[in-house]
């Protein structure tokens, strides 16, 4: 793609996301989709993330809120079960943590260099509401 | 069709703005996204009225600035609709950032530009400053000299812009107040004939095609940016002129009204020629006819297509001329006028021995009178008789105070 000549481009500043037709994309798993070479799924977004979300499956209720709200489709979900986070595409915005309804939250933001297993071991306890 | 047809007389008395609005109605624009600005306001007002009266099935988007107006047009066009809008002067200047988006994304938007001076000082009257401002934005630019041409060129603009080989946005220029607010007899087409000339809109890679999803207006950086721009430039330089010529020919077959990429008047045996744009072409033709009566072989070249610049047509039109005056209706601000520069560029490597001089006239709506043009032709004739340029390269016509001349 990088060495494509000017006369080989399709006109307009546009890129195709999928090779050929894309009829049942919603019903196709991400890894089975026929992405083009230049689609953002094949390339990482950028390395500007300074905080990353860490997922603790002990508290997750599989509500899928994070999957719905993630602007970069970086929440990996299979058969409506939350599995983890696609760190190639996550830019660390923290929206998933904001929308997570569990107590304590099953997603929290940690510095990029933090070790996931250590943080999950020291996960905060349930907050009690004062009446 | 769900909308009503409008019965038009063969000749209607329209000003340039209303003529353009009628053309937009007959092309059945899907979306107009606009912000009003003098003197182009009546174009989109006219469209809104036709929409309210059920003459059009479409959408009028009211926005908070011209920047948003063109952005709305870009979104609607990328989504797969036939889109047009209108602007002038400061509004055009505010649009410039998005004009590059429209041409880079190859969206066939039609923009009616009613030419007006740029502030400061603030001025609502006509000159070509805004036309010159957008000349590198990758749009096709057509110039109308009268309401009739403002009406006709809109159809040609849609025809050329929406051609799938071209897919570039197109501006139709007319002079502020001179054309836009002067009512003249306009020969009309009936609704079906007019619509059949432009045909149904055929979207290409539109965003609402869910079977073939695409990302519009992508970021490319140094990897691909140059190639995209090179393709756009190539298409402007090689593909657009033949399509415009074909559209002019088809339009002549349909209506009998003939347009040329370069409008030549009395140029067959002309010794001296004035090259200009807009309403001044008609004045120059009048004066050229009078000069012919006095035995001076005077001619006029009017540019119909400004971008892409008609290099070969201009070279052909001016190849036997001995002296040329380029008339720029824009404040050059530190250089010869744009038309002077481009004529010089177009003629430099040809065999022409023509003496070229530049004139700046009519800024902010100042009149260009027949007296001015008579004097100008006399100066050109004096240059021809002397065999060299006696006058400076750049002069100002009709400005008060001591004579201004440079270079």
mmCIF file of N, CA and C in Angstrom, chain A residues 53-62 66 82-85 97 100 102-110 116-125:
data_model
loop_
_atom_site.group_PDB
_atom_site.id
_atom_site.type_symbol
_atom_site.label_atom_id
_atom_site.label_comp_id
_atom_site.label_asym_id
_atom_site.label_seq_id
_atom_site.Cartn_x
_atom_site.Cartn_y
_atom_site.Cartn_z
ATOM 1 N N UNK A 53 -7.105 0.647 30.832
ATOM 2 C CA UNK A 53 -8.103 0.009 31.668
ATOM 3 C C UNK A 53 -7.659 -1.422 32.026
ATOM 4 N N UNK A 54 -7.904 -1.800 33.275
ATOM 5 C CA UNK A 54 -7.617 -3.186 33.671
ATOM 6 C C UNK A 54 -8.952 -3.847 34.013
ATOM 7 N N UNK A 55 -9.146 -5.068 33.519
ATOM 8 C CA UNK A 55 -10.418 -5.768 33.653
ATOM 9 C C UNK A 55 -10.306 -6.840 34.739
ATOM 10 N N UNK A 56 -11.247 -6.797 35.690
ATOM 11 C CA UNK A 56 -11.284 -7.793 36.764
ATOM 12 C C UNK A 56 -12.569 -8.608 36.616
ATOM 13 N N UNK A 57 -12.431 -9.862 36.150
ATOM 14 C CA UNK A 57 -13.635 -10.613 35.795
ATOM 15 C C UNK A 57 -14.425 -11.095 37.014
ATOM 16 N N UNK A 58 -13.834 -10.975 38.205
ATOM 17 C CA UNK A 58 -14.541 -11.404 39.409
ATOM 18 C C UNK A 58 -15.799 -10.575 39.686
ATOM 19 N N UNK A 59 -15.758 -9.301 39.275
ATOM 20 C CA UNK A 59 -16.910 -8.424 39.580
ATOM 21 C C UNK A 59 -17.806 -8.175 38.373
ATOM 22 N N UNK A 60 -17.386 -8.635 37.186
ATOM 23 C CA UNK A 60 -18.121 -8.310 35.941
ATOM 24 C C UNK A 60 -19.447 -9.060 35.895
ATOM 25 N N UNK A 61 -20.531 -8.318 35.492
ATOM 26 C CA UNK A 61 -21.847 -8.954 35.379
ATOM 27 C C UNK A 61 -22.244 -9.117 33.913
ATOM 28 N N UNK A 62 -21.295 -8.898 32.993
ATOM 29 C CA UNK A 62 -21.529 -9.033 31.554
ATOM 30 C C UNK A 62 -22.720 -8.198 31.068
ATOM 31 N N UNK A 66 -19.715 -1.441 28.653
ATOM 32 C CA UNK A 66 -18.408 -1.000 28.153
ATOM 33 C C UNK A 66 -18.278 -1.299 26.668
ATOM 34 N N UNK A 82 -17.943 -10.690 28.498
ATOM 35 C CA UNK A 82 -16.779 -9.811 28.457
ATOM 36 C C UNK A 82 -15.510 -10.643 28.646
ATOM 37 N N UNK A 83 -14.563 -10.503 27.737
ATOM 38 C CA UNK A 83 -13.337 -11.303 27.813
ATOM 39 C C UNK A 83 -12.126 -10.462 28.212
ATOM 40 N N UNK A 84 -12.002 -9.302 27.608
ATOM 41 C CA UNK A 84 -10.831 -8.478 27.900
ATOM 42 C C UNK A 84 -10.806 -7.253 27.017
ATOM 43 N N UNK A 85 -9.607 -6.661 26.885
ATOM 44 C CA UNK A 85 -9.486 -5.395 26.169
ATOM 45 C C UNK A 85 -8.440 -5.540 25.074
ATOM 46 N N UNK A 97 -14.761 2.672 32.061
ATOM 47 C CA UNK A 97 -14.771 2.710 33.529
ATOM 48 C C UNK A 97 -15.945 3.553 34.022
ATOM 49 N N UNK A 100 -19.229 1.555 33.735
ATOM 50 C CA UNK A 100 -19.302 0.273 34.422
ATOM 51 C C UNK A 100 -20.193 0.403 35.673
ATOM 52 N N UNK A 102 -20.943 -1.888 38.115
ATOM 53 C CA UNK A 102 -20.780 -2.786 39.258
ATOM 54 C C UNK A 102 -20.139 -2.066 40.439
ATOM 55 N N UNK A 103 -20.223 -2.670 41.593
ATOM 56 C CA UNK A 103 -19.625 -2.115 42.813
ATOM 57 C C UNK A 103 -18.911 -3.233 43.568
ATOM 58 N N UNK A 104 -17.580 -3.208 43.643
ATOM 59 C CA UNK A 104 -16.702 -2.218 43.015
ATOM 60 C C UNK A 104 -16.684 -2.390 41.504
ATOM 61 N N UNK A 105 -16.132 -1.390 40.815
ATOM 62 C CA UNK A 105 -16.103 -1.447 39.354
ATOM 63 C C UNK A 105 -15.244 -2.623 38.888
ATOM 64 N N UNK A 106 -15.675 -3.256 37.800
ATOM 65 C CA UNK A 106 -14.889 -4.360 37.263
ATOM 66 C C UNK A 106 -13.855 -3.879 36.244
ATOM 67 N N UNK A 107 -13.882 -2.582 35.919
ATOM 68 C CA UNK A 107 -12.854 -1.968 35.084
ATOM 69 C C UNK A 107 -12.324 -0.749 35.808
ATOM 70 N N UNK A 108 -11.004 -0.602 35.879
ATOM 71 C CA UNK A 108 -10.416 0.602 36.481
ATOM 72 C C UNK A 108 -9.227 1.039 35.649
ATOM 73 N N UNK A 109 -8.934 2.337 35.692
ATOM 74 C CA UNK A 109 -7.794 2.861 34.939
ATOM 75 C C UNK A 109 -6.536 2.809 35.796
ATOM 76 N N UNK A 110 -5.427 2.335 35.204
ATOM 77 C CA UNK A 110 -4.134 2.298 35.880
ATOM 78 C C UNK A 110 -3.074 2.866 34.938
ATOM 79 N N UNK A 116 -0.779 -5.832 35.481
ATOM 80 C CA UNK A 116 -2.205 -6.135 35.604
ATOM 81 C C UNK A 116 -2.501 -7.067 36.777
ATOM 82 N N UNK A 117 -1.676 -8.136 36.946
ATOM 83 C CA UNK A 117 -1.976 -9.128 37.991
ATOM 84 C C UNK A 117 -1.844 -8.525 39.379
ATOM 85 N N UNK A 118 -0.828 -7.657 39.559
ATOM 86 C CA UNK A 118 -0.654 -6.982 40.853
ATOM 87 C C UNK A 118 -1.863 -6.119 41.179
ATOM 88 N N UNK A 119 -2.321 -5.359 40.182
ATOM 89 C CA UNK A 119 -3.447 -4.449 40.405
ATOM 90 C C UNK A 119 -4.730 -5.225 40.700
ATOM 91 N N UNK A 120 -4.938 -6.348 39.982
ATOM 92 C CA UNK A 120 -6.143 -7.148 40.233
ATOM 93 C C UNK A 120 -6.105 -7.732 41.650
ATOM 94 N N UNK A 121 -4.892 -8.127 42.125
ATOM 95 C CA UNK A 121 -4.746 -8.671 43.488
ATOM 96 C C UNK A 121 -5.103 -7.622 44.534
ATOM 97 N N UNK A 122 -4.801 -6.328 44.247
ATOM 98 C CA UNK A 122 -5.094 -5.257 45.217
ATOM 99 C C UNK A 122 -6.360 -4.483 44.859
ATOM 100 N N UNK A 123 -7.320 -5.157 44.248
ATOM 101 C CA UNK A 123 -8.536 -4.471 43.771
ATOM 102 C C UNK A 123 -9.296 -3.836 44.923
ATOM 103 N N UNK A 124 -9.834 -2.615 44.777
ATOM 104 C CA UNK A 124 -10.554 -1.969 45.889
ATOM 105 C C UNK A 124 -11.789 -2.772 46.307
ATOM 106 N N UNK A 125 -12.145 -2.635 47.588
ATOM 107 C CA UNK A 125 -13.294 -3.374 48.119
ATOM 108 C C UNK A 125 -14.590 -2.649 47.789
#
